[in-house]
XYZ file of C-alpha atoms in Angstrom:
576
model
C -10.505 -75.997 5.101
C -14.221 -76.711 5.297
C -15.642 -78.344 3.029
C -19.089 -76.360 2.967
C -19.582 -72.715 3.633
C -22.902 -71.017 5.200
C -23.964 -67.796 3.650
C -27.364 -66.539 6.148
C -28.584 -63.242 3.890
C -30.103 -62.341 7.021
C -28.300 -62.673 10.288
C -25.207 -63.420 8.979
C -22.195 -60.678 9.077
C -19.441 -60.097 6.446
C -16.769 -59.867 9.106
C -13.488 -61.447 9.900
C -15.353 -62.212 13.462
C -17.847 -64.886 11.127
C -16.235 -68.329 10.192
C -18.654 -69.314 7.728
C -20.607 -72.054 9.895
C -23.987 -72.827 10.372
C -23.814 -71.364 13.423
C -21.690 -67.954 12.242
C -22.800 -67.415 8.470
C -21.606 -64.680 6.246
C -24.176 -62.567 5.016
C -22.866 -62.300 1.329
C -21.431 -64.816 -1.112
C -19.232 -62.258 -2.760
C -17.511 -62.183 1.012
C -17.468 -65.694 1.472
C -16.059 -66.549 -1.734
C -13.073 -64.317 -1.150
C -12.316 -65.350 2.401
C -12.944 -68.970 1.402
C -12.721 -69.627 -2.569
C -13.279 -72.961 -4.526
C -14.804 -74.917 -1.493
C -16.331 -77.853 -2.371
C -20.384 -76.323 -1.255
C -21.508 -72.711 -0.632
C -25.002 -72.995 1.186
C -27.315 -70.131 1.131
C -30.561 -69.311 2.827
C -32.915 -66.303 4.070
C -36.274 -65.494 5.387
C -39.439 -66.412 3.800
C -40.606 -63.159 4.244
C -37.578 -61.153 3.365
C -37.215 -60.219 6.895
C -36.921 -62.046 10.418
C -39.597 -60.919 12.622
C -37.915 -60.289 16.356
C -38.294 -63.162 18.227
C -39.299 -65.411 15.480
C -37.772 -69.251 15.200
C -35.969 -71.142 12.174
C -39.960 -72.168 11.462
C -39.676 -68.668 9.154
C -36.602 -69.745 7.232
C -35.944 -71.581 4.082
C -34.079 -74.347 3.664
C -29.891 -74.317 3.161
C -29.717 -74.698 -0.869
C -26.555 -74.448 -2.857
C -26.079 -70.798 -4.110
C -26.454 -70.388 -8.182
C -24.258 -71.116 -10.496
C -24.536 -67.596 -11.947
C -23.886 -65.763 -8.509
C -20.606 -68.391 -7.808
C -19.937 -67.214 -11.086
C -20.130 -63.490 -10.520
C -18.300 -64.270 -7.090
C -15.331 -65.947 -8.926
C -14.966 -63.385 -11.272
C -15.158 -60.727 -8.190
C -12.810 -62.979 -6.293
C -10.481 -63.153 -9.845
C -10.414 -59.266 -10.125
C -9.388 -58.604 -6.449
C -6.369 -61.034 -6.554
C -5.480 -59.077 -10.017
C -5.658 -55.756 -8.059
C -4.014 -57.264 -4.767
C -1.393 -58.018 -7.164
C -0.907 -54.843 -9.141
C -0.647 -52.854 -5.864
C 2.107 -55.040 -4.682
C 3.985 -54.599 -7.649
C 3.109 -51.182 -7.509
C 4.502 -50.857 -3.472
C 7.577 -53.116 -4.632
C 8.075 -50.352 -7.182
C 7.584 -47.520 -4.898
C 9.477 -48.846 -2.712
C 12.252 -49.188 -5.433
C 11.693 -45.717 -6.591
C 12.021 -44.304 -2.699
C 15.461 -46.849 -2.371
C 16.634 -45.224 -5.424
C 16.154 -41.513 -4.581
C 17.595 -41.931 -1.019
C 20.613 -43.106 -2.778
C 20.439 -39.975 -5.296
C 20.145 -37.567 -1.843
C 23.111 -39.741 -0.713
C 25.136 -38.757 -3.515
C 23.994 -35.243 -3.876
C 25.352 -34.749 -0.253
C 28.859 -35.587 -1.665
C 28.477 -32.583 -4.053
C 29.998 -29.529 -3.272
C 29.974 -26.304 -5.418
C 32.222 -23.248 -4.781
C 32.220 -19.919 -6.103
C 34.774 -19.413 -9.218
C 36.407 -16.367 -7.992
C 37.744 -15.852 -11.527
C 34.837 -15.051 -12.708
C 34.236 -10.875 -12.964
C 32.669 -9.183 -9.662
C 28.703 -9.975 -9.120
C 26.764 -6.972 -9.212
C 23.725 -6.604 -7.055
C 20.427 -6.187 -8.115
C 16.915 -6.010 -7.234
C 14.586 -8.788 -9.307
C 13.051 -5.413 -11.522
C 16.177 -3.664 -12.246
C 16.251 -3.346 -16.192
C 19.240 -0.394 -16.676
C 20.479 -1.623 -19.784
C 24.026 -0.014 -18.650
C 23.587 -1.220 -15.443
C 22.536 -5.081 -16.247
C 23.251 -6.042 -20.055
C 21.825 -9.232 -21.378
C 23.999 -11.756 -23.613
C 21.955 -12.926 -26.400
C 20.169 -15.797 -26.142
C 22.157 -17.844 -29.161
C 25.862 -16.828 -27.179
C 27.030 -14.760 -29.676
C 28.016 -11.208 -28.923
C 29.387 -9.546 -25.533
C 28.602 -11.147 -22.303
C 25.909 -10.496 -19.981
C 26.166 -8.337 -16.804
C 27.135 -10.660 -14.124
C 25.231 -9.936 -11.114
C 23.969 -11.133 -7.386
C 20.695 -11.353 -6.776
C 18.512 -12.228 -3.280
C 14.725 -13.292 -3.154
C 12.772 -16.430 -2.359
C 11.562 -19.179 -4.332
C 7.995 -18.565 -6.132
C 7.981 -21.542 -8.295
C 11.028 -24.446 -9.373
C 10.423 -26.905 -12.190
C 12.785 -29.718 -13.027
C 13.423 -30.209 -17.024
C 16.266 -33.085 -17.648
C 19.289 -32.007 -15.778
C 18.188 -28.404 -15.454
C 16.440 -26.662 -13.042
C 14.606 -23.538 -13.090
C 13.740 -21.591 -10.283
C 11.806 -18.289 -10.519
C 12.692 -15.822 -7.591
C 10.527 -13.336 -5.990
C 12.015 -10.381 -3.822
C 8.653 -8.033 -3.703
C 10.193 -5.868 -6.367
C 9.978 -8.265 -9.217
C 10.662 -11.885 -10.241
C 13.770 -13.148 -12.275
C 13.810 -16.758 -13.989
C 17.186 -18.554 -12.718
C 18.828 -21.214 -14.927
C 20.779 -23.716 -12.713
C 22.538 -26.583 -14.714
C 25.644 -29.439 -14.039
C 26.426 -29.529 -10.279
C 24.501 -26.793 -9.668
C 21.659 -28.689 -10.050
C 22.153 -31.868 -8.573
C 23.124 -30.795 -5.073
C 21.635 -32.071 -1.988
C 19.930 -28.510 -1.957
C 18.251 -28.024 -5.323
C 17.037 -31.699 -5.203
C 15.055 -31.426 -1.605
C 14.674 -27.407 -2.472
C 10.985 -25.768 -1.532
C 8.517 -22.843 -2.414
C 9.457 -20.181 -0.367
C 13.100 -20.975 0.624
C 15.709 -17.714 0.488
C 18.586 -18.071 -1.807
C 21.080 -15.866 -3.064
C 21.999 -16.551 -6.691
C 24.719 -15.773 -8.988
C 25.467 -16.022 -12.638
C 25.107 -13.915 -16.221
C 22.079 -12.460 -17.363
C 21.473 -13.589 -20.796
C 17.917 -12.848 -23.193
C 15.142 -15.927 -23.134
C 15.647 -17.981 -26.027
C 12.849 -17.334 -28.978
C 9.444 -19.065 -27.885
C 10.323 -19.648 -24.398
C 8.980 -17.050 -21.387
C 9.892 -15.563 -18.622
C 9.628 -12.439 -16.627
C 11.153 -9.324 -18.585
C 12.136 -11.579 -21.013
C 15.294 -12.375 -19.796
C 16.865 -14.971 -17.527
C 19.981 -15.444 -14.813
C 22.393 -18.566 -16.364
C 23.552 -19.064 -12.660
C 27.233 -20.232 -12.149
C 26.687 -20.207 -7.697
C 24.089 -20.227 -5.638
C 23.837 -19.868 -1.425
C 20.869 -20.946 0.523
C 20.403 -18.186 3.120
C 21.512 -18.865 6.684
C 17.737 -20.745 8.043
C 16.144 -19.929 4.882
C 15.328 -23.410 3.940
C 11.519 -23.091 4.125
C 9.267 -26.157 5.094
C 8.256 -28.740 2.906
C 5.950 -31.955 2.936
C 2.938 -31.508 4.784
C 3.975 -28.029 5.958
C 4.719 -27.172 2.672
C 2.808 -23.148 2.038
C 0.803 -24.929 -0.854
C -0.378 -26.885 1.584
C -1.344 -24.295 4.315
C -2.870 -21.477 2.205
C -4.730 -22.421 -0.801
C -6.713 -19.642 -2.987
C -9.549 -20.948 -2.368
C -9.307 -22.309 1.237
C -11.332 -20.998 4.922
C -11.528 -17.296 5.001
C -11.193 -17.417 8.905
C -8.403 -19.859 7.972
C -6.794 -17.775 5.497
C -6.733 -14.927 8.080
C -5.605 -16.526 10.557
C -2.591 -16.960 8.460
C -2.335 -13.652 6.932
C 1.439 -13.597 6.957
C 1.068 -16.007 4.566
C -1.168 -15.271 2.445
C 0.527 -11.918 2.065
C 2.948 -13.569 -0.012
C 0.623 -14.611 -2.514
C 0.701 -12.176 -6.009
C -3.070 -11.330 -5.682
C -2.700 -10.035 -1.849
C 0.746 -8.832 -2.247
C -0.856 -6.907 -5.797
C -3.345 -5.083 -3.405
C -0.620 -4.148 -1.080
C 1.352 -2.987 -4.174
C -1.499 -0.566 -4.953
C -2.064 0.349 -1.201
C 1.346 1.934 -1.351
C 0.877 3.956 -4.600
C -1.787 5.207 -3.722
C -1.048 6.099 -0.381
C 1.939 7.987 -2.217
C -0.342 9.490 -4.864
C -2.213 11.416 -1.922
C 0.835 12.737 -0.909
C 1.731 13.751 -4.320
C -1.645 15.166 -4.442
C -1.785 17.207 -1.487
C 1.347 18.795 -1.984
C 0.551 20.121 -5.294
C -1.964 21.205 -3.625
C -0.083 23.254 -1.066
C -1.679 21.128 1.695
C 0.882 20.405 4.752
C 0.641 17.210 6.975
C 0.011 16.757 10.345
C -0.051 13.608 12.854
C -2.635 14.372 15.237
C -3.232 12.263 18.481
C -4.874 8.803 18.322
C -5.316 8.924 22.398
C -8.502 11.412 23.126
C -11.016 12.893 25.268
C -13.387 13.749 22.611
C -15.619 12.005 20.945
C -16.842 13.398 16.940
C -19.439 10.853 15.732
C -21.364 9.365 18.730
C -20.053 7.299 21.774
C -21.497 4.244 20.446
C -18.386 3.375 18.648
C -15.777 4.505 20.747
C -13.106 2.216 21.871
C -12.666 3.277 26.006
C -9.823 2.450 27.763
C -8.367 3.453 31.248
C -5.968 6.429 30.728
C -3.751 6.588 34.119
C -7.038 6.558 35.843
C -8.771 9.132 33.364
C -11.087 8.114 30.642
C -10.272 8.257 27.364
C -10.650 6.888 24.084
C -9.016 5.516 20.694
C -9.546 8.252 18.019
C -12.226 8.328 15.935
C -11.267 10.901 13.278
C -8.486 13.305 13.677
C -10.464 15.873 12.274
C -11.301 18.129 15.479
C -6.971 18.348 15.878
C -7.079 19.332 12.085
C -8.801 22.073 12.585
C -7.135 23.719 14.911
C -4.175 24.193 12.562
C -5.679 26.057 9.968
C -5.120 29.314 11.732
C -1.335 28.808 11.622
C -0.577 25.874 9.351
C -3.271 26.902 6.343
C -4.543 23.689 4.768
C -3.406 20.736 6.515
C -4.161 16.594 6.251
C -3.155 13.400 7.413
C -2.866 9.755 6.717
C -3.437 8.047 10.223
C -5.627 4.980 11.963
C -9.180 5.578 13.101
C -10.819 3.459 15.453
C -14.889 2.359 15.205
C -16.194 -0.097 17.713
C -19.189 -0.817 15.794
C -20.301 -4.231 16.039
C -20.504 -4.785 12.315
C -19.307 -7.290 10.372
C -20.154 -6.316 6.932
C -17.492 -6.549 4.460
C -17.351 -2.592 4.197
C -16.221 -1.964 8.285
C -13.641 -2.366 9.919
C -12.135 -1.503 13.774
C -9.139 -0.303 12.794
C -8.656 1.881 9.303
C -6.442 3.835 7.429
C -8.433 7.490 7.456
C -7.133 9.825 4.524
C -8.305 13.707 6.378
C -7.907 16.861 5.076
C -8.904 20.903 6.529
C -9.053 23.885 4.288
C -9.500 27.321 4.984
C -11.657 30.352 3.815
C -13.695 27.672 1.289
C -17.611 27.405 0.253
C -18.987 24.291 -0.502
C -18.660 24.245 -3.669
C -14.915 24.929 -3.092
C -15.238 22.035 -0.784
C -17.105 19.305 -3.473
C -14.253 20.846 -6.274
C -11.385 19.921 -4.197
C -12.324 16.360 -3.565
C -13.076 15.796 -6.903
C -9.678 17.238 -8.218
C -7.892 15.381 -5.514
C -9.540 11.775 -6.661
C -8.488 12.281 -10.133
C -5.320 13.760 -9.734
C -4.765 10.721 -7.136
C -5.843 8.302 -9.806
C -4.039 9.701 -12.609
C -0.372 9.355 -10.387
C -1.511 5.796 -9.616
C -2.238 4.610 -13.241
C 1.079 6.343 -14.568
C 2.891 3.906 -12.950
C 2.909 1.073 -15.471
C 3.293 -1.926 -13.077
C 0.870 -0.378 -10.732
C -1.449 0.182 -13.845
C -1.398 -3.707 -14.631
C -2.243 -4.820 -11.307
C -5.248 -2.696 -11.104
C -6.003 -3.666 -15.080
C -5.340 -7.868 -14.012
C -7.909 -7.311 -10.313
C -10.439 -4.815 -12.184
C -10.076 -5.225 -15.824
C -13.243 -2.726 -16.479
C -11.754 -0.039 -14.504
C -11.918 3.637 -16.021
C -11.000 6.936 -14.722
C -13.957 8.483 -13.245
C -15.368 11.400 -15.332
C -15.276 15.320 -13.935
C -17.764 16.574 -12.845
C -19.177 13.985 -10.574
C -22.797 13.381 -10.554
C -24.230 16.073 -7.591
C -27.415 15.125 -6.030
C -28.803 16.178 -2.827
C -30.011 14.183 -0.368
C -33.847 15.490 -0.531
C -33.815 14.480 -4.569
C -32.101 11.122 -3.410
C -34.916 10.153 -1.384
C -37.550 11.101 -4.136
C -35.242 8.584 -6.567
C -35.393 5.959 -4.555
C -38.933 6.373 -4.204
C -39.224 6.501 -7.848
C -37.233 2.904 -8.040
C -39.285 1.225 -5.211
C -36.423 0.614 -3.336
C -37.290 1.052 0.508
C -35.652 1.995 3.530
C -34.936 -0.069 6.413
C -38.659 -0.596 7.628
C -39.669 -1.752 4.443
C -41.348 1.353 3.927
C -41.004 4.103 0.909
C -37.749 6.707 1.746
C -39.095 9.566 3.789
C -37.301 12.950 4.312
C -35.108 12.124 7.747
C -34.422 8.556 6.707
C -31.025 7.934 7.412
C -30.395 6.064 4.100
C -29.141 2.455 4.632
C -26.173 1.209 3.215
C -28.202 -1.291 0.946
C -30.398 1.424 -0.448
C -27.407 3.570 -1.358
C -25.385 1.000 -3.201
C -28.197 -0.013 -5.250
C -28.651 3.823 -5.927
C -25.139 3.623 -7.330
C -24.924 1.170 -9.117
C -27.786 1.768 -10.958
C -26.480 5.196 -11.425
C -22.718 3.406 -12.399
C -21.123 6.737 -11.841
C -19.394 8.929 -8.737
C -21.594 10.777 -6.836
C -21.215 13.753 -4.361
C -24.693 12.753 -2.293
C -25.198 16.531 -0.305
C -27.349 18.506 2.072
C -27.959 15.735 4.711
C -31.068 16.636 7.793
C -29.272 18.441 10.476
C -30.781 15.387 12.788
C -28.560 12.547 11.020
C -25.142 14.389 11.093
C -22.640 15.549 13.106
C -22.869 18.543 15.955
C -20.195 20.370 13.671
C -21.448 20.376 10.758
C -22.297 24.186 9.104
C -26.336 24.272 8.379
C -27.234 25.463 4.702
C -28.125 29.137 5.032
C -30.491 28.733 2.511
C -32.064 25.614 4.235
C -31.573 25.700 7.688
C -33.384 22.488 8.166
C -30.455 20.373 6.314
C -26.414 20.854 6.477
C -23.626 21.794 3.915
C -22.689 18.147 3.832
C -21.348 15.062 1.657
C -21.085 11.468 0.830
C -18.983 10.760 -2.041
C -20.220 7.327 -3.442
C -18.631 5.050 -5.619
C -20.080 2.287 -7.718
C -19.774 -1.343 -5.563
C -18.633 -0.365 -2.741
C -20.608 2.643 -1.597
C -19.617 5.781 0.608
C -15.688 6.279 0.777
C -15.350 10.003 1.430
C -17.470 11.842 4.069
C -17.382 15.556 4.901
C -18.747 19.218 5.539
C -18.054 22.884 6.133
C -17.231 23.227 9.885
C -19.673 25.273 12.154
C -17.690 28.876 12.696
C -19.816 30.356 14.797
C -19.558 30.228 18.768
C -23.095 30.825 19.873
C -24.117 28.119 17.112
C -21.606 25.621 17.652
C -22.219 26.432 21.647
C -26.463 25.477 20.837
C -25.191 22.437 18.617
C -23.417 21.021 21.648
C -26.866 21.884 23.922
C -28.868 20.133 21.378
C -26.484 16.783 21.366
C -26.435 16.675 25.102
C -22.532 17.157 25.192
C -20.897 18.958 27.662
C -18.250 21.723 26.152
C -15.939 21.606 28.599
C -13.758 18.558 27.163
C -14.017 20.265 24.117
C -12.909 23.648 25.120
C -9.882 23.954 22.760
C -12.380 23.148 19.692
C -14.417 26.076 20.639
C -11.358 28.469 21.529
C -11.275 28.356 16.863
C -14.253 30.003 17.087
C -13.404 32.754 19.820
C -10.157 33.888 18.103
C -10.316 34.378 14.449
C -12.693 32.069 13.196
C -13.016 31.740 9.585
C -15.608 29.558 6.984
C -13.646 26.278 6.793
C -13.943 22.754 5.625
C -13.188 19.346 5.425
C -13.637 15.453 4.738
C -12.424 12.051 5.462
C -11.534 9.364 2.954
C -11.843 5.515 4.016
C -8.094 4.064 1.979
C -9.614 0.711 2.658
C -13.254 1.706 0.846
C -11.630 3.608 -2.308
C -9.034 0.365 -2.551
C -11.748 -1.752 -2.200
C -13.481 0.307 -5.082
C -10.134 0.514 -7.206
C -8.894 -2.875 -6.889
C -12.317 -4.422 -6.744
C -11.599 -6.422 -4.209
C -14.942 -7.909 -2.124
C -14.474 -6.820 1.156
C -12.264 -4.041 2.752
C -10.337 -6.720 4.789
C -8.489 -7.605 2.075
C -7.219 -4.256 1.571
C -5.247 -3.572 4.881
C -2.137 -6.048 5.866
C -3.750 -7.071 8.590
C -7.568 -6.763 9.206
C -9.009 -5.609 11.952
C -13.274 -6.097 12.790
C -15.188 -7.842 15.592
C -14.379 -10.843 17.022
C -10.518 -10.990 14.824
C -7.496 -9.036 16.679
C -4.616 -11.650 15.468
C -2.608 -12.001 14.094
């Protein structure tokens, strides 16, 4: 060992490449000290200056003096500390080590164990995770006394496991519920239930018995399992490709997306899809209490109905044609022989938005009546929201994940607020906010989606927004006979999230619907079986079209309509 050690403050380097000499220095003394502790000299120097000017010779450098007694001090101590530390995380990687030795022995053993059914025990009877029919599935009490629980079967995947002693306790989750499982003795020291992970399948049996007082679980009630079967390949992935590990709450949206079916098994994106369904069976409900019949028009078309700016085109065995817009156009032409008629089909839109109201591909909620007025028209959505509502929120486990997502949800009042579009533009006015230009609201203005929201919101109540310019709507729409310059038209707005229903009464007329096409440069010959309504038997007639994405988005307040559809689609995402 040398007996003297160089420390240059300026050109040295605290590297293993530096030996310490006068001609390699370290730059520290804390560095030194460790790579070369207790030497008999530590010799220190730097620039007079502070700095070596480039170029410069030794004629701009100090002498070599011993370093300080307080900074060998502070570099001892340093030195001390580090060999503690060095130390401790041996010990701790001896005892790691140890740990990992022992639990490869433990997996060792619990590959020996074996468990069997007991086929003495009374037939299994098979449930779903939410199944409560106290004849069906009775519960033992939870001190043993008393008859003996309904032995049952149950299937699902694993939501959560926790270890406690010898006993483990896995909750299961089979999209109709979850059930807390109670595995104890052999049952819980298998190879299986020692390496088990989140999302594995299993099928489980045992007795259902009540949770003991002070402890919870779902429904209050808990499997004692006596057997248990790891599906065929259901072992899911653990370690690094663990699910907590690939989707996290709060992780990359794009990321997130990307690995939807994934996320989808998550209880705030499964709730949503929960309340997608009921309400998607609410509208049936609805409309059939309303006499309406369904339909499933074409999504594959020749037609356009709202401008050919966001129609998707493809190559129809040589022909042109498109992805469906609306199916309203098909609706129509079954009100002669079908009366009032909807469906619940996709629509396509190739805007290129990417706000977190649009998207490509939607689920569009339509509906046609015949021989209505407007008025009929505004009365009938309104009815059909409520009564749609009221189905939803009467079932209770629906009603708590709406209550849990939007806990200051209430049921929108009757009547809805009614304001035409001429008095919307003088509010807005009125409230400074401006349209797109930056400019007051002037009659014409196609109101942005901005300006309406805020409208809303401030309003903090449903509103039918009516009587649109002729000029910013649809060929088909019926003009107000009382003001031909605007139409018999609506936008049914909902606080946060804007418009979610659009609609009108439907031209009847040939000659006018015949000018309306003129006006809109579109040729009628495409739409010839649209026109044929109005040359046999036409009648005053109406309808709308409800975004399911929009009013979830509304009920469920959830930020952005992707997260209301299984899997989104917008620009730029098609997978997966």
């Amino acid at each position: 060992m040398a007996d003297t050690i160089y420390i240059d403050e300026d050109v040295g380097v605290d590297e293993t490449t530096a030996q310490g000499t006068e001609s390699a220095p370290y730059k520290s003394l804390q560095f030194a000290y460790l790579q070369h502790p207790g030497v008999a000299s530590y010799l220190m120097r730097k620039s007079k200056t502070g700095a070596v000017p480039e170029g410069s010779d030794d004629s701009v450098r100090l002498e070599w003096k011993p370093a300080a007694k307080s900074a060998l001090k502070k570099a001892a101590n340093f030195y001390e500390q580090q060999k503690k530390k060095q130390a401790r995380e041996k010990e701790l990687a001896a005892q790691q080590a140890e740990d990992e030795k022992r639990r490869q022995q433990v997996l060792e053993d619990a590959k020996k164990i074996t468990i069997e059914e007991d086929m003495s025990l009374p037939m299994s009877e098979k449930i779903k995770l939410d199944e409560k029919d106290p004849v069906k599935v009775k519960l033992r009490k939870a001190d043993g006394s008393g008859d003996k629980g309904t032995r049952v079967r149950v299937h699902g995947r694993v939501h959560r496991e926790r270890k406690q002693k010898d006993v483990l306790f896995i909750t299961l989750r089979d999209g109709y519920g979850f059930l807390q499982c109670v595995l104890t003795g052999d049952l819980a020291r298998t190879y299986d239930a020692l390496t088990l992970t989140r999302e594995t399948s299993m099928e489980i049996f045992g007795e259902m018995w009540e949770v003991p007082a002070g402890a919870h679980a779902p429904d209050n009630r808990e499997l004692h399992a006596d057997y248990y079967i790891i599906t065929r390949k259901g072992k899911a992935a653990g370690g690094e490709d663990a699910i907590t590990n690939k989707v996290q709450a709060k992780g990359d949206v794009q990321t997130l997306l990307d690995l939807r079916h994934l996320t989808l098994r998550g209880e705030k994106v499964s709730a949503v899809m929960f309340v997608r369904d009921a309400v998607e069976f609410a509208f049936h409900q609805t409309y059939k209490e309303h006499r309406l019949r369904k339909v499933s028009p074409p999504a594959l078309v020749q037609t356009q109905v709202e401008g050919g700016a966001t129609l998707f085109k493809f190559d129809y065995y040589g022909e042109e044609a498109f992805l469906t817009q609306s199916s309203q156009l098909y609706l129509e032409t079954c009100l002669p022989s079908m009366g009032d008629v909807y469906c619940i089909e996709k629509s396509f839109r190739a805007e290129k938005s990417l706000t977190r109201r649009h998207l490509s591909e939607y689920t569009h909620i339509e509906a046609e009546l015949d021989y209505i007025t407007f008025d009929n028209l505004l009365d009938h959505i309104e009815r059909t929201v409520v009564r749609v509502l009221e189905i939803t929120m009467s079932d209770p486990v629906i009603a708590a994940y709406i209550k849990e997502m939007n806990p200051e949800f209430q049921m929108p009042e009757m009547p809805f607020k009614r304001m035409k579009y001429s008095d919307a533009i003088e509010w807005l006015k009125e409230h400074n906010i401006p349209n797109e230009e930056g400019e007051p609201h002037k009659f014409g203005d196609d109101i942005a989606e901005a300006a309406e929201r805020r409208m809303t919101d401030i309003i903090n109540r449903p509103i039918f927004l009516t009587h649109f310019p002729v000029e910013i709507k649809a060929f088909y729409m019926q003009k107000d006979p009382n003001d031909t310059r605007v139409t018999e038209s609506v936008d049914m707005l909902m606080p946060g999230v804007g418009e979610i229903v659009g609609g009108s009464m439907r031209m009847d007329d040939y000659d006018e619907l015949m000018g309306a096409y003129e006006r809109e440069g579109i040729d009628p010959e495409p739409y010839y079986w649209y026109t044929d309504q109005r040359k046999y038997g036409s009648s005053p007639h109406g309808g709308y079209g409800l975004g399911l994405e929009r009013f979830l988005a509304w009920l469920c307040k959830q930020h952005t309509v992707r997260d209301c559809c299984l899997y989104p689609r917008y620009m730029g995402r098609c997978t997966p």
